[in-house]
PDB file of C-alpha atoms in Angstrom:
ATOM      1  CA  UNK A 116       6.508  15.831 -24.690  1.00 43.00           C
ATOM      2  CA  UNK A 117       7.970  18.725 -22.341  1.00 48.00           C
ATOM      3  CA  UNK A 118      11.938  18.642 -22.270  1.00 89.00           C
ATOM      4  CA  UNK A 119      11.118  17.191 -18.499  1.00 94.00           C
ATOM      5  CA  UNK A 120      10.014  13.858 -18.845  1.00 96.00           C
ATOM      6  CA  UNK A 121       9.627  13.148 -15.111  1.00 97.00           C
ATOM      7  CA  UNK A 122       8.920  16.096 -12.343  1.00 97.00           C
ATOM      8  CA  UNK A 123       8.769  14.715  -8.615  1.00 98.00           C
ATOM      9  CA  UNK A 124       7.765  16.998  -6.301  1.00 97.00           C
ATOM     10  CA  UNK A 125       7.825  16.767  -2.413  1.00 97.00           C
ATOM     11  CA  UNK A 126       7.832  12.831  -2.881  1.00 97.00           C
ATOM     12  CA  UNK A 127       6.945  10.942   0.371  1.00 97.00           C
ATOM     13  CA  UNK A 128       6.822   7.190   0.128  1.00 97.00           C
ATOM     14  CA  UNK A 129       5.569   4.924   3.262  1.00 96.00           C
ATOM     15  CA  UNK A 130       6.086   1.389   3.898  1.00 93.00           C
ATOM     16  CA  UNK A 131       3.342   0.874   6.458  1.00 92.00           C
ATOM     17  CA  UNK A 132       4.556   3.471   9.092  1.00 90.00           C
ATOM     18  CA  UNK A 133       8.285   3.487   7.737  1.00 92.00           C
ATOM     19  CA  UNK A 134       9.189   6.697   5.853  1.00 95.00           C
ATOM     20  CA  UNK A 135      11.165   4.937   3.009  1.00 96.00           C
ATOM     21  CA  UNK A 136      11.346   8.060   1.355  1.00 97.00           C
ATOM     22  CA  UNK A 137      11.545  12.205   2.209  1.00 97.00           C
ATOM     23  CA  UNK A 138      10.372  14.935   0.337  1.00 97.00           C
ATOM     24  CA  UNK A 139      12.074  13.828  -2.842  1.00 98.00           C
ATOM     25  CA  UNK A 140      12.213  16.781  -5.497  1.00 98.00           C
ATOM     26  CA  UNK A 141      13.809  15.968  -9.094  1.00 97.00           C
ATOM     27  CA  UNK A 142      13.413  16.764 -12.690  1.00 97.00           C
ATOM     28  CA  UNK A 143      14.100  13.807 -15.209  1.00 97.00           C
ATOM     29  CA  UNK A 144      15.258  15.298 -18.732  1.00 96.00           C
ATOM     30  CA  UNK A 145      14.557  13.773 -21.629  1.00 95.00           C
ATOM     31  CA  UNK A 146      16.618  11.911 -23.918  1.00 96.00           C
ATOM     32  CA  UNK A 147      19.261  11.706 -21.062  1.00 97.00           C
ATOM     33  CA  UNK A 148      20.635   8.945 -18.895  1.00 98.00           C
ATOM     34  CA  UNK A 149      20.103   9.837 -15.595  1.00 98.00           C
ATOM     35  CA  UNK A 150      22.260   8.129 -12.634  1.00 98.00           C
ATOM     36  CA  UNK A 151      21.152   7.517  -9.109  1.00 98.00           C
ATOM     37  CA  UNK A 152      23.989   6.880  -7.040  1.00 97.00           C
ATOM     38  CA  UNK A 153      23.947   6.009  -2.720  1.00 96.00           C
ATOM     39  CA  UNK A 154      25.010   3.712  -0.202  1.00 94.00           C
ATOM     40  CA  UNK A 155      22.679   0.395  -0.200  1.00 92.00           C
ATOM     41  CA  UNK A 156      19.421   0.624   1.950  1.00 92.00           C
ATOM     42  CA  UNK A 157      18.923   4.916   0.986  1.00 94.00           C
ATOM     43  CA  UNK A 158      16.222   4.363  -0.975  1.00 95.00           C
ATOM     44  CA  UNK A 159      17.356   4.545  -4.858  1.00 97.00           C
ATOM     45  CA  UNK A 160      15.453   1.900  -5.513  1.00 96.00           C
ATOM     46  CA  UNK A 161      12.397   2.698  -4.234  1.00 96.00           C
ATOM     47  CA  UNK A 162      12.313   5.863  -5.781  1.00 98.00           C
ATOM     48  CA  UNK A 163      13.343   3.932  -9.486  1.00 97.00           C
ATOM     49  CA  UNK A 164      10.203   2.128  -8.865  1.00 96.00           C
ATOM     50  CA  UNK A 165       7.773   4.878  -8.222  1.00 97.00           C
ATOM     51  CA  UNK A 166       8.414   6.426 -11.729  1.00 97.00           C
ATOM     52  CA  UNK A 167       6.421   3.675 -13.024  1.00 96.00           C
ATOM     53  CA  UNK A 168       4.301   2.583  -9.984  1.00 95.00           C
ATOM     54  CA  UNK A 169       5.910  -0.592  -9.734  1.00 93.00           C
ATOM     55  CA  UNK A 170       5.385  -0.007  -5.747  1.00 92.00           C
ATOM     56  CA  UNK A 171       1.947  -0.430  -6.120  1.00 89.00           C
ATOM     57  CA  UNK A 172       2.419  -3.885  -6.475  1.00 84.00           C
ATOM     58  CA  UNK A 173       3.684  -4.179  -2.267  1.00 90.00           C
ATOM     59  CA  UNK A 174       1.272  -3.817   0.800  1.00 89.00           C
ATOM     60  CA  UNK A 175       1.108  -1.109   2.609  1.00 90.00           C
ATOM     61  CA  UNK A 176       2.650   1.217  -0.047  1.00 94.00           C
ATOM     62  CA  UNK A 177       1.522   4.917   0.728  1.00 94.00           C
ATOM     63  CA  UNK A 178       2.451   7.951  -1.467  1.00 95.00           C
ATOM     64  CA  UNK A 179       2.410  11.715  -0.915  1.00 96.00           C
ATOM     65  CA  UNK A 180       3.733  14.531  -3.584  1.00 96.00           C
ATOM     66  CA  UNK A 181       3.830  14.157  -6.900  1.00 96.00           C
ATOM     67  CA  UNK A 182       5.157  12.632  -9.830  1.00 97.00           C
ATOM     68  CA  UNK A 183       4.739  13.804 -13.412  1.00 97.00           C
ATOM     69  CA  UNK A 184       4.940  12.119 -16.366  1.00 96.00           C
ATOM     70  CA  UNK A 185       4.427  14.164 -19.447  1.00 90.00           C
ATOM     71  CA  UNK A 186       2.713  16.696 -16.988  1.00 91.00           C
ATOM     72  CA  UNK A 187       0.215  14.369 -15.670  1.00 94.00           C
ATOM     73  CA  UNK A 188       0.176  12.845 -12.744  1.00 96.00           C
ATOM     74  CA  UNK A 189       1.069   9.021 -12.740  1.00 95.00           C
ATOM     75  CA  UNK A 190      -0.986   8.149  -9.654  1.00 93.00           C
ATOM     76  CA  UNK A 191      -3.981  10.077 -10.371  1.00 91.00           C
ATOM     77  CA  UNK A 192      -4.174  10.344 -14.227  1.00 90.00           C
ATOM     78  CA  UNK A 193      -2.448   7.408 -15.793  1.00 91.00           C
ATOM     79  CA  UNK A 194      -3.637   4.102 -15.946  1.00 93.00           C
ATOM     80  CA  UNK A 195      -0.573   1.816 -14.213  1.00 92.00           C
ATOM     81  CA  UNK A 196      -0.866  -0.405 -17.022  1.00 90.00           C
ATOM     82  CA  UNK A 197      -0.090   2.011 -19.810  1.00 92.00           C
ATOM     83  CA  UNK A 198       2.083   4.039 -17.853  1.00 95.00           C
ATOM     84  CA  UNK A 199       4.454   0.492 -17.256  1.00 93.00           C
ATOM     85  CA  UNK A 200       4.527  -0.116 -21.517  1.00 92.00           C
ATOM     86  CA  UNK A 201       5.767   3.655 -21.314  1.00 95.00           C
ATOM     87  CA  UNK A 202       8.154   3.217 -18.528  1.00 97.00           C
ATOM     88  CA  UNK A 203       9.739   0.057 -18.991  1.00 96.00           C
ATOM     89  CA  UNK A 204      11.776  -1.394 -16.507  1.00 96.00           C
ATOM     90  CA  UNK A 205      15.417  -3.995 -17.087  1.00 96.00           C
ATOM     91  CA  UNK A 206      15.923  -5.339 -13.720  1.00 94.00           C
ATOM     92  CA  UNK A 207      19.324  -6.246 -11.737  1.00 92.00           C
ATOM     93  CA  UNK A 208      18.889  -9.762 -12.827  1.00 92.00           C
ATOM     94  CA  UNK A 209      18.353 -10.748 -16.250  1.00 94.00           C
ATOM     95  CA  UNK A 210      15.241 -12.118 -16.100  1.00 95.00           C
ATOM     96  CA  UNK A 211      14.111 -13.945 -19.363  1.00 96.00           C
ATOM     97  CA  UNK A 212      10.879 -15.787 -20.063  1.00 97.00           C
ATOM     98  CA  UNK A 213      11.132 -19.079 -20.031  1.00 97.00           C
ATOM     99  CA  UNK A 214      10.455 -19.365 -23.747  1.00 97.00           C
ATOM    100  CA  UNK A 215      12.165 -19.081 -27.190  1.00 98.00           C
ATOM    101  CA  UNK A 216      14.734 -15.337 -27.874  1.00 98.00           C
ATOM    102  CA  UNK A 217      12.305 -14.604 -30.498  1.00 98.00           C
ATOM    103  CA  UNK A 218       9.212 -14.818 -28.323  1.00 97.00           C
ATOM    104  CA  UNK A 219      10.638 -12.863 -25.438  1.00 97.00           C
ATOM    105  CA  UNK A 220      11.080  -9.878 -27.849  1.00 97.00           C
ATOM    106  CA  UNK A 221       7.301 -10.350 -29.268  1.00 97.00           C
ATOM    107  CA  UNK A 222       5.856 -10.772 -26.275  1.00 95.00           C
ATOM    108  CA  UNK A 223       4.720  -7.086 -26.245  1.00 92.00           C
ATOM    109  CA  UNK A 224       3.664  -6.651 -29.719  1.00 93.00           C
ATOM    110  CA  UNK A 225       1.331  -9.714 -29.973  1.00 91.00           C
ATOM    111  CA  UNK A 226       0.019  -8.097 -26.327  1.00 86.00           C
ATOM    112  CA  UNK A 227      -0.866  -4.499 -27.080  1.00 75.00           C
ATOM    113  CA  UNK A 228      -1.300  -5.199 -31.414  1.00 76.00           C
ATOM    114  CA  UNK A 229      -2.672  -7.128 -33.711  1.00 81.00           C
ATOM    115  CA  UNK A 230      -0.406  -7.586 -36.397  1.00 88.00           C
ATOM    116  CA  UNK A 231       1.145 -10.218 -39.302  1.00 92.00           C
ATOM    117  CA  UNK A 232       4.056 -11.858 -39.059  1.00 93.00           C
ATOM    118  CA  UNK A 233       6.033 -10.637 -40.738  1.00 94.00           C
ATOM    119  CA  UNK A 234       5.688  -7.130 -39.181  1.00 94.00           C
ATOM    120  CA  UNK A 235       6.553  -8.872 -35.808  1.00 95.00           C
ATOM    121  CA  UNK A 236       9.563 -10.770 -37.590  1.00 96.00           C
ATOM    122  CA  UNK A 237      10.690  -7.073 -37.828  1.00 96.00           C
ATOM    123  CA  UNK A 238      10.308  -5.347 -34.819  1.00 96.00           C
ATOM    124  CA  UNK A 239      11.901  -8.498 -33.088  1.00 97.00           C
ATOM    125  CA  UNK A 240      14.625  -7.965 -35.666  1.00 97.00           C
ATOM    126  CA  UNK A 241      15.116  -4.309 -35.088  1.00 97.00           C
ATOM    127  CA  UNK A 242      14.739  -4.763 -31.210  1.00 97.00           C
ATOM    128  CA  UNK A 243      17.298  -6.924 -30.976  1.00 97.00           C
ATOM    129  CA  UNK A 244      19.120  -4.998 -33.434  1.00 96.00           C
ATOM    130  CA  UNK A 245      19.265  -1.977 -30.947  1.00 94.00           C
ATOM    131  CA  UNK A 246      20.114  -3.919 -28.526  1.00 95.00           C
ATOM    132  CA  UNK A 247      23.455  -4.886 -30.023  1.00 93.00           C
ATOM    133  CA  UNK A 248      21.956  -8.756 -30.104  1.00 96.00           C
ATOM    134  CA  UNK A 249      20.905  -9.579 -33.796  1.00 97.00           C
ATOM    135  CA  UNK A 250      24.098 -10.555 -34.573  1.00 96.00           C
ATOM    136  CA  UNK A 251      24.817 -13.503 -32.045  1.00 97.00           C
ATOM    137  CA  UNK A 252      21.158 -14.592 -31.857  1.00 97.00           C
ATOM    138  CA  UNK A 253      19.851 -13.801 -35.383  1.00 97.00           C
ATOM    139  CA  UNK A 254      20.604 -17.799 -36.630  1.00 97.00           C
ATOM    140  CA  UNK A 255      19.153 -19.378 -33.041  1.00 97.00           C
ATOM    141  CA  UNK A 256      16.037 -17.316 -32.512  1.00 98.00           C
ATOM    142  CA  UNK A 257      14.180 -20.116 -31.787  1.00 97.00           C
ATOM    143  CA  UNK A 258      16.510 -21.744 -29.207  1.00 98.00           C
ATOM    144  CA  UNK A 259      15.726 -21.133 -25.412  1.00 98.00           C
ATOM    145  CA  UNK A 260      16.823 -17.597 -24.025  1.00 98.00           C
ATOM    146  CA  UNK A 261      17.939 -19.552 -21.531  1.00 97.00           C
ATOM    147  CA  UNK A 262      20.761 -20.898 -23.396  1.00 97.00           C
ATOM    148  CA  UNK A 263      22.276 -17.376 -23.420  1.00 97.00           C
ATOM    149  CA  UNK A 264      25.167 -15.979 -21.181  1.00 96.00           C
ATOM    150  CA  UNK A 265      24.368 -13.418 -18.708  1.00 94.00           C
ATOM    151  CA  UNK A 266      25.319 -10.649 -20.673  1.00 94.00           C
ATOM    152  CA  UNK A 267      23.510 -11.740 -23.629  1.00 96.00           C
ATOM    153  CA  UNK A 268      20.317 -12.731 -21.463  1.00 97.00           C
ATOM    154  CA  UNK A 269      20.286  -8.859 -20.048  1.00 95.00           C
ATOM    155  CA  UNK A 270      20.741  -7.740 -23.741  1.00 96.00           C
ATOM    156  CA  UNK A 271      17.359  -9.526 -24.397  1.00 97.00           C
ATOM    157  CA  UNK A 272      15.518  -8.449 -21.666  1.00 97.00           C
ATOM    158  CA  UNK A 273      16.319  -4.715 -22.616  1.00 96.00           C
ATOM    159  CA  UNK A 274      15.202  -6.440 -26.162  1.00 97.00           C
ATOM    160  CA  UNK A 275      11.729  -7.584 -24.922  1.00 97.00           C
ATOM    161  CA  UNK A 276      11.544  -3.602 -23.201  1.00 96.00           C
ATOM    162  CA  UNK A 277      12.407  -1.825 -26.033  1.00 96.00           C
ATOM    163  CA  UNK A 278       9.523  -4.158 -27.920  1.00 96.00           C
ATOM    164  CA  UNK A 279       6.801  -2.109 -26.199  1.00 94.00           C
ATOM    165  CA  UNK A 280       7.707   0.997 -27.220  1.00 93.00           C
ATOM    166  CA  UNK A 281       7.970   2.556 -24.232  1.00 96.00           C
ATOM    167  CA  UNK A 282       9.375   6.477 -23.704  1.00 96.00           C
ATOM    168  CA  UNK A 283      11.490   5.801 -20.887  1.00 97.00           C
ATOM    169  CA  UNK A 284      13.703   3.106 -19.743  1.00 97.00           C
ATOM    170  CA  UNK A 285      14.512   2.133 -15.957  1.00 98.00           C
ATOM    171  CA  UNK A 286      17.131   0.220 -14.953  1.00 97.00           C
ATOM    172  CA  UNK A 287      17.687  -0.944 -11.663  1.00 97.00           C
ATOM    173  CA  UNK A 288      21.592  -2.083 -11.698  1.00 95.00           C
ATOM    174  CA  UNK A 289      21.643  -3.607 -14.565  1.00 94.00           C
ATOM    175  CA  UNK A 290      25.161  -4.917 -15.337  1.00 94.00           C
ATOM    176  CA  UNK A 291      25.960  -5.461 -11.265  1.00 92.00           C
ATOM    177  CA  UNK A 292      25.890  -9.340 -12.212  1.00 86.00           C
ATOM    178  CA  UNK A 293      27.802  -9.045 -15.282  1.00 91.00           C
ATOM    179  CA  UNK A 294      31.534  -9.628 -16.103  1.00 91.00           C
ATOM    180  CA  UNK A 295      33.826  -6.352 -17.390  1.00 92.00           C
ATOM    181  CA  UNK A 296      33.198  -7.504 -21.495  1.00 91.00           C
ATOM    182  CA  UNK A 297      29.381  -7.600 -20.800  1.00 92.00           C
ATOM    183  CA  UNK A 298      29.324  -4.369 -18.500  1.00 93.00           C
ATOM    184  CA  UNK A 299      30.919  -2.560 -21.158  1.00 93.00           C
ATOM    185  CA  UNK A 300      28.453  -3.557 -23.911  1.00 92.00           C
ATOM    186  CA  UNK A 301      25.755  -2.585 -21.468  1.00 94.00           C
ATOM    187  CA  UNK A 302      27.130   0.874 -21.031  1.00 95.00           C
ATOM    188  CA  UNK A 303      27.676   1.615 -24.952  1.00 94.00           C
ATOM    189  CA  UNK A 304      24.506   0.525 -25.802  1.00 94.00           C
ATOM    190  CA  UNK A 305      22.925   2.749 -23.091  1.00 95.00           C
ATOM    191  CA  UNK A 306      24.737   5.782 -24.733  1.00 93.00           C
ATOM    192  CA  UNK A 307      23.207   4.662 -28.157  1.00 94.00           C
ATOM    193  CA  UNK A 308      19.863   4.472 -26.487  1.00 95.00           C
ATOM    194  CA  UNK A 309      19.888   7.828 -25.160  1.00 95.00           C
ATOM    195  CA  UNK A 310      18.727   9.085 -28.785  1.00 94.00           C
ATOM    196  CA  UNK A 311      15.708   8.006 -28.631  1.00 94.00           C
ATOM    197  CA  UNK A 312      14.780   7.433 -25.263  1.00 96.00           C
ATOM    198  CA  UNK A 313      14.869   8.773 -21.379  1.00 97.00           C
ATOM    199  CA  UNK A 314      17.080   6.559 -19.265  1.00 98.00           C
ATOM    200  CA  UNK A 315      17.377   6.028 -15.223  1.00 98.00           C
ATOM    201  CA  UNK A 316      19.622   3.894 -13.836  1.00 98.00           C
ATOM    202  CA  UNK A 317      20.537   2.978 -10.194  1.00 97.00           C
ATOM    203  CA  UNK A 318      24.150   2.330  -9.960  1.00 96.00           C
ATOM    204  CA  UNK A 319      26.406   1.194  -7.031  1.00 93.00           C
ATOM    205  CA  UNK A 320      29.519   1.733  -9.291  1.00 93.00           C
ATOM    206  CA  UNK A 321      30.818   5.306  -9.395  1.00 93.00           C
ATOM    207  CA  UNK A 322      32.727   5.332 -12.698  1.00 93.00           C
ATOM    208  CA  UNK A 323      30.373   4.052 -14.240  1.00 95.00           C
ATOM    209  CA  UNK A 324      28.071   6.518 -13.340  1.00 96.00           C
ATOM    210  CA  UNK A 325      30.667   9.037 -14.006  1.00 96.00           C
ATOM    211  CA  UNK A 326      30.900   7.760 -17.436  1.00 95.00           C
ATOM    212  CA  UNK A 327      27.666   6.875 -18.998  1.00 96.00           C
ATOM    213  CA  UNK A 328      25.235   9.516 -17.508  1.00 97.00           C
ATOM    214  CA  UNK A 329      24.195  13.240 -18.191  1.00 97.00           C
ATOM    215  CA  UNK A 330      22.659  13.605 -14.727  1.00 98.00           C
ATOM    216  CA  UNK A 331      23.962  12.272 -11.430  1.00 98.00           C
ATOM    217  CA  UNK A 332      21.299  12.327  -8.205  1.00 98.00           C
ATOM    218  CA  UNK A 333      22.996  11.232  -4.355  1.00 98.00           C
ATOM    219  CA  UNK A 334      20.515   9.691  -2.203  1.00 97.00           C
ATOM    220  CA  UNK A 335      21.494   9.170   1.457  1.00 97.00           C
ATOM    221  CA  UNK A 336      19.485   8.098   4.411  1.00 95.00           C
ATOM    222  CA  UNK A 337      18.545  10.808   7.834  1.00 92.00           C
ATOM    223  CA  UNK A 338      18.349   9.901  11.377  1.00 89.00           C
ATOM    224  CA  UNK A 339      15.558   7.743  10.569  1.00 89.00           C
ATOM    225  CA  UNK A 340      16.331   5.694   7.738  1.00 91.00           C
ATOM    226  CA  UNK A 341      14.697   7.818   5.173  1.00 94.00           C
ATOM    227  CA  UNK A 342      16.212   7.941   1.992  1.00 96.00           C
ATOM    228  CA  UNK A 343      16.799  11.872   0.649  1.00 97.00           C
ATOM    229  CA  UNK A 344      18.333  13.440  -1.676  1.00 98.00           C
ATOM    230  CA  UNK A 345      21.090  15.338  -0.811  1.00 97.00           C
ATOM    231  CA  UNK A 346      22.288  16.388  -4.255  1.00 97.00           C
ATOM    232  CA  UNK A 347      21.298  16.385  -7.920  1.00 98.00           C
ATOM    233  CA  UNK A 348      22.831  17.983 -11.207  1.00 97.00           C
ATOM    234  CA  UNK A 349      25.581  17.721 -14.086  1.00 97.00           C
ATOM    235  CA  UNK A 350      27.825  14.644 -13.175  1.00 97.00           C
ATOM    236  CA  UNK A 351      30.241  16.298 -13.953  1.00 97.00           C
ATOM    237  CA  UNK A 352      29.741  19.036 -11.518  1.00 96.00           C
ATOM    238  CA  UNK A 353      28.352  16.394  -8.844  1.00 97.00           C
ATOM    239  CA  UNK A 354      31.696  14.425  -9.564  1.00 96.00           C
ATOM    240  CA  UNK A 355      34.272  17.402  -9.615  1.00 95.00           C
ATOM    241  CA  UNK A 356      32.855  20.071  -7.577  1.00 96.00           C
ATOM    242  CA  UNK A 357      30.214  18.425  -5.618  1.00 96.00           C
ATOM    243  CA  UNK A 358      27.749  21.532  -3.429  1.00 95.00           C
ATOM    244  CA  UNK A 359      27.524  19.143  -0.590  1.00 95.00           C
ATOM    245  CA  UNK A 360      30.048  17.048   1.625  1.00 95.00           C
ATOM    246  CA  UNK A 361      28.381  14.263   2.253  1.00 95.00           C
ATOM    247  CA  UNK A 362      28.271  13.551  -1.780  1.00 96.00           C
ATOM    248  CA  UNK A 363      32.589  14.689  -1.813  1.00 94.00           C
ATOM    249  CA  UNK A 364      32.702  12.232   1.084  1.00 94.00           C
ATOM    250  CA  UNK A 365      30.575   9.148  -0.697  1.00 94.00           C
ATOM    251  CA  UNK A 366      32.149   9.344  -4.090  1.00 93.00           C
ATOM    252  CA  UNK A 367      35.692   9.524  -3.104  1.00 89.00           C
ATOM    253  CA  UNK A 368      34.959   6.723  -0.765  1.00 84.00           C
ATOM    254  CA  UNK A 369      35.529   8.095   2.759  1.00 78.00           C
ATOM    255  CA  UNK A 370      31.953   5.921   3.071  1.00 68.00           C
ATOM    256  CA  UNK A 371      29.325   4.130   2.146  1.00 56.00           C
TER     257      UNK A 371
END
C-alpha cells in the first residue's frame, strides 16, 4: 500500500439538491491518526462516511470527485462490501450486538472465514487484547455485552472492528459519551493502534485532537451551508501557527 492510504480529490457530495459537501481535497497517511475538527453541521461527518461509502446507504446521495483507496477508486472499483471490512467504522455510540462479548468480537471471522474454534477463541482473544479489554472481560466472555459500562462497551465495539481485519479505522466521536477515565483509555489505545493501522477520527474536543493525532483537517461551512475545508496539515502547525484565521479563530474559541 502507497504511504497515502486515502486521496480525495475535488470531493462534491449532494443530499438531493443540498451541497453537503465542496470540492473537498485531502491526503490520508498511513499508519497515522488523522483528526477532523469543525463546528457541528460543517460536514465532518459526512465526509468520515464517504471514505467507506457508508453514504450510500441514504437517498438521494450524489457524489462527484474522487476518492482513493489504495489508488483505486472506492466508488467505481471497490466492491462497498469489501471496502467496509477494510474501512471499519466505531461509531459515537457504542453500539454492541445484542449478544454474548465473545460473539460480538467473532462476528466477523465466522462471516468472511471458515475456521475451528479454537482459531476464533484466538483472534477474539487477541482482539480484545488490543483493545485493552481481555483483562476485565476475559472470565465473563459469555455474559451479555450489554452488561458492560460505556467505556467498556466502546472498547468492544472497536473489538468486533478490529476482528475483520480491516486497514483503516473510522471513528466518528467516539469517546463524546464517555466519562474522563474512559476517554483517556480511548485515546491511549488509539496511539497504540496507530502501528498497525490508519486512523480518522471526528472530534468536537480540541485537546484532544491536539493530543492524539498526527494530522489535523478544519472543516467549516460557506454561504450556503456547504461544508469545506479550510485547512489541513501537522497539528501541530494547524494548532500553533494555523495559515488561515478562521481555523486561529475556531480553535481558540472566538466561535463555533
Amino acid at each position: 500500500m502507497s504511504e497515502n492510504v486515502f486521496e480525495v480529490s475535488n470531493l462534491n457530495l449532494f443530499y438531493g439538491q443540498h451541497k453537503a459537501l465542496s470540492d473537498i481535497n485531502m491526503d490520508i497517511q498511513s499508519h497515522t491518526i488523522t483528526a477532523l475538527i469543525g463546528p457541528s453541521g460543517c460536514g465532518k461527518s459526512t465526509f468520515l462516511r464517504t471514505l467507506n461509502r457508508m453514504n450510500d446507504l441514504i437517498d438521494g446521495v450524489r457524489i462527484t470527485g474522487s476518492v482513493l483507496f489504495d489508488n483505486k477508486d472506492v466508488y467505481t472499483q471497490t466492491d462497498p462490501l469489501d471496502l467496509r471490512r477494510r474501512v471499519g467504522m466505531v461509531f459515537q455510540k457504542p453500539n454492541p450486538f445484542p449478544s454474548s462479548i465473545y460473539d460480538n468480537v467473532a462476528y466477523a471471522p465466522r462471516l468472511h472465514k471458515r475456521i475451528s474454534k479454537s482459531e476464533l477463541d484466538n483472534i477474539v482473544e487477541d482482539c480484545l487484547k488490543k483493545a485493552s479489554l481481555w483483562d476485565e472481560v476475559k472470565d465473563c466472555l459469555k455474559k451479555s455485552a450489554y452488561s458492560l459500562s460505556g467505556g467498556q462497551q466502546q472498547r468492544l465495539c472497536i473489538a468486533r472492528t478490529l476482528a475483520a481485519s480491516p486497514e483503516v479505522i473510522l471513528m466518528d466521536e467516539p469517546t463524546s459519551a464517555l466519562d474522563p477515565l474512559s476517554t483517556t483509555r480511548i485515546e491511549n489505545l488509539m496511539d497504540d493502534l496507530k502501528k498497525n493501522y490508519t486512523i480518522v477520527i471526528v472530534t468536537h474536543n480540541m485537546q484532544q485532537a491536539s493530543r492524539i493525532s498526527d494530522k489535523t483537517g478544519f472543516f467549516f461551512t460557506n454561504q450556503e451551508k456547504s461544508g469545506f475545508l479550510v485547512e489541513y496539515g501537522d497539528t501541530e502547525e494547524l494548532f500553533f501557527n494555523p495559515r488561515d484565521k478562521r481555523t486561529e479563530d475556531y480553535i481558540t474559541g472566538r466561535f463555533g
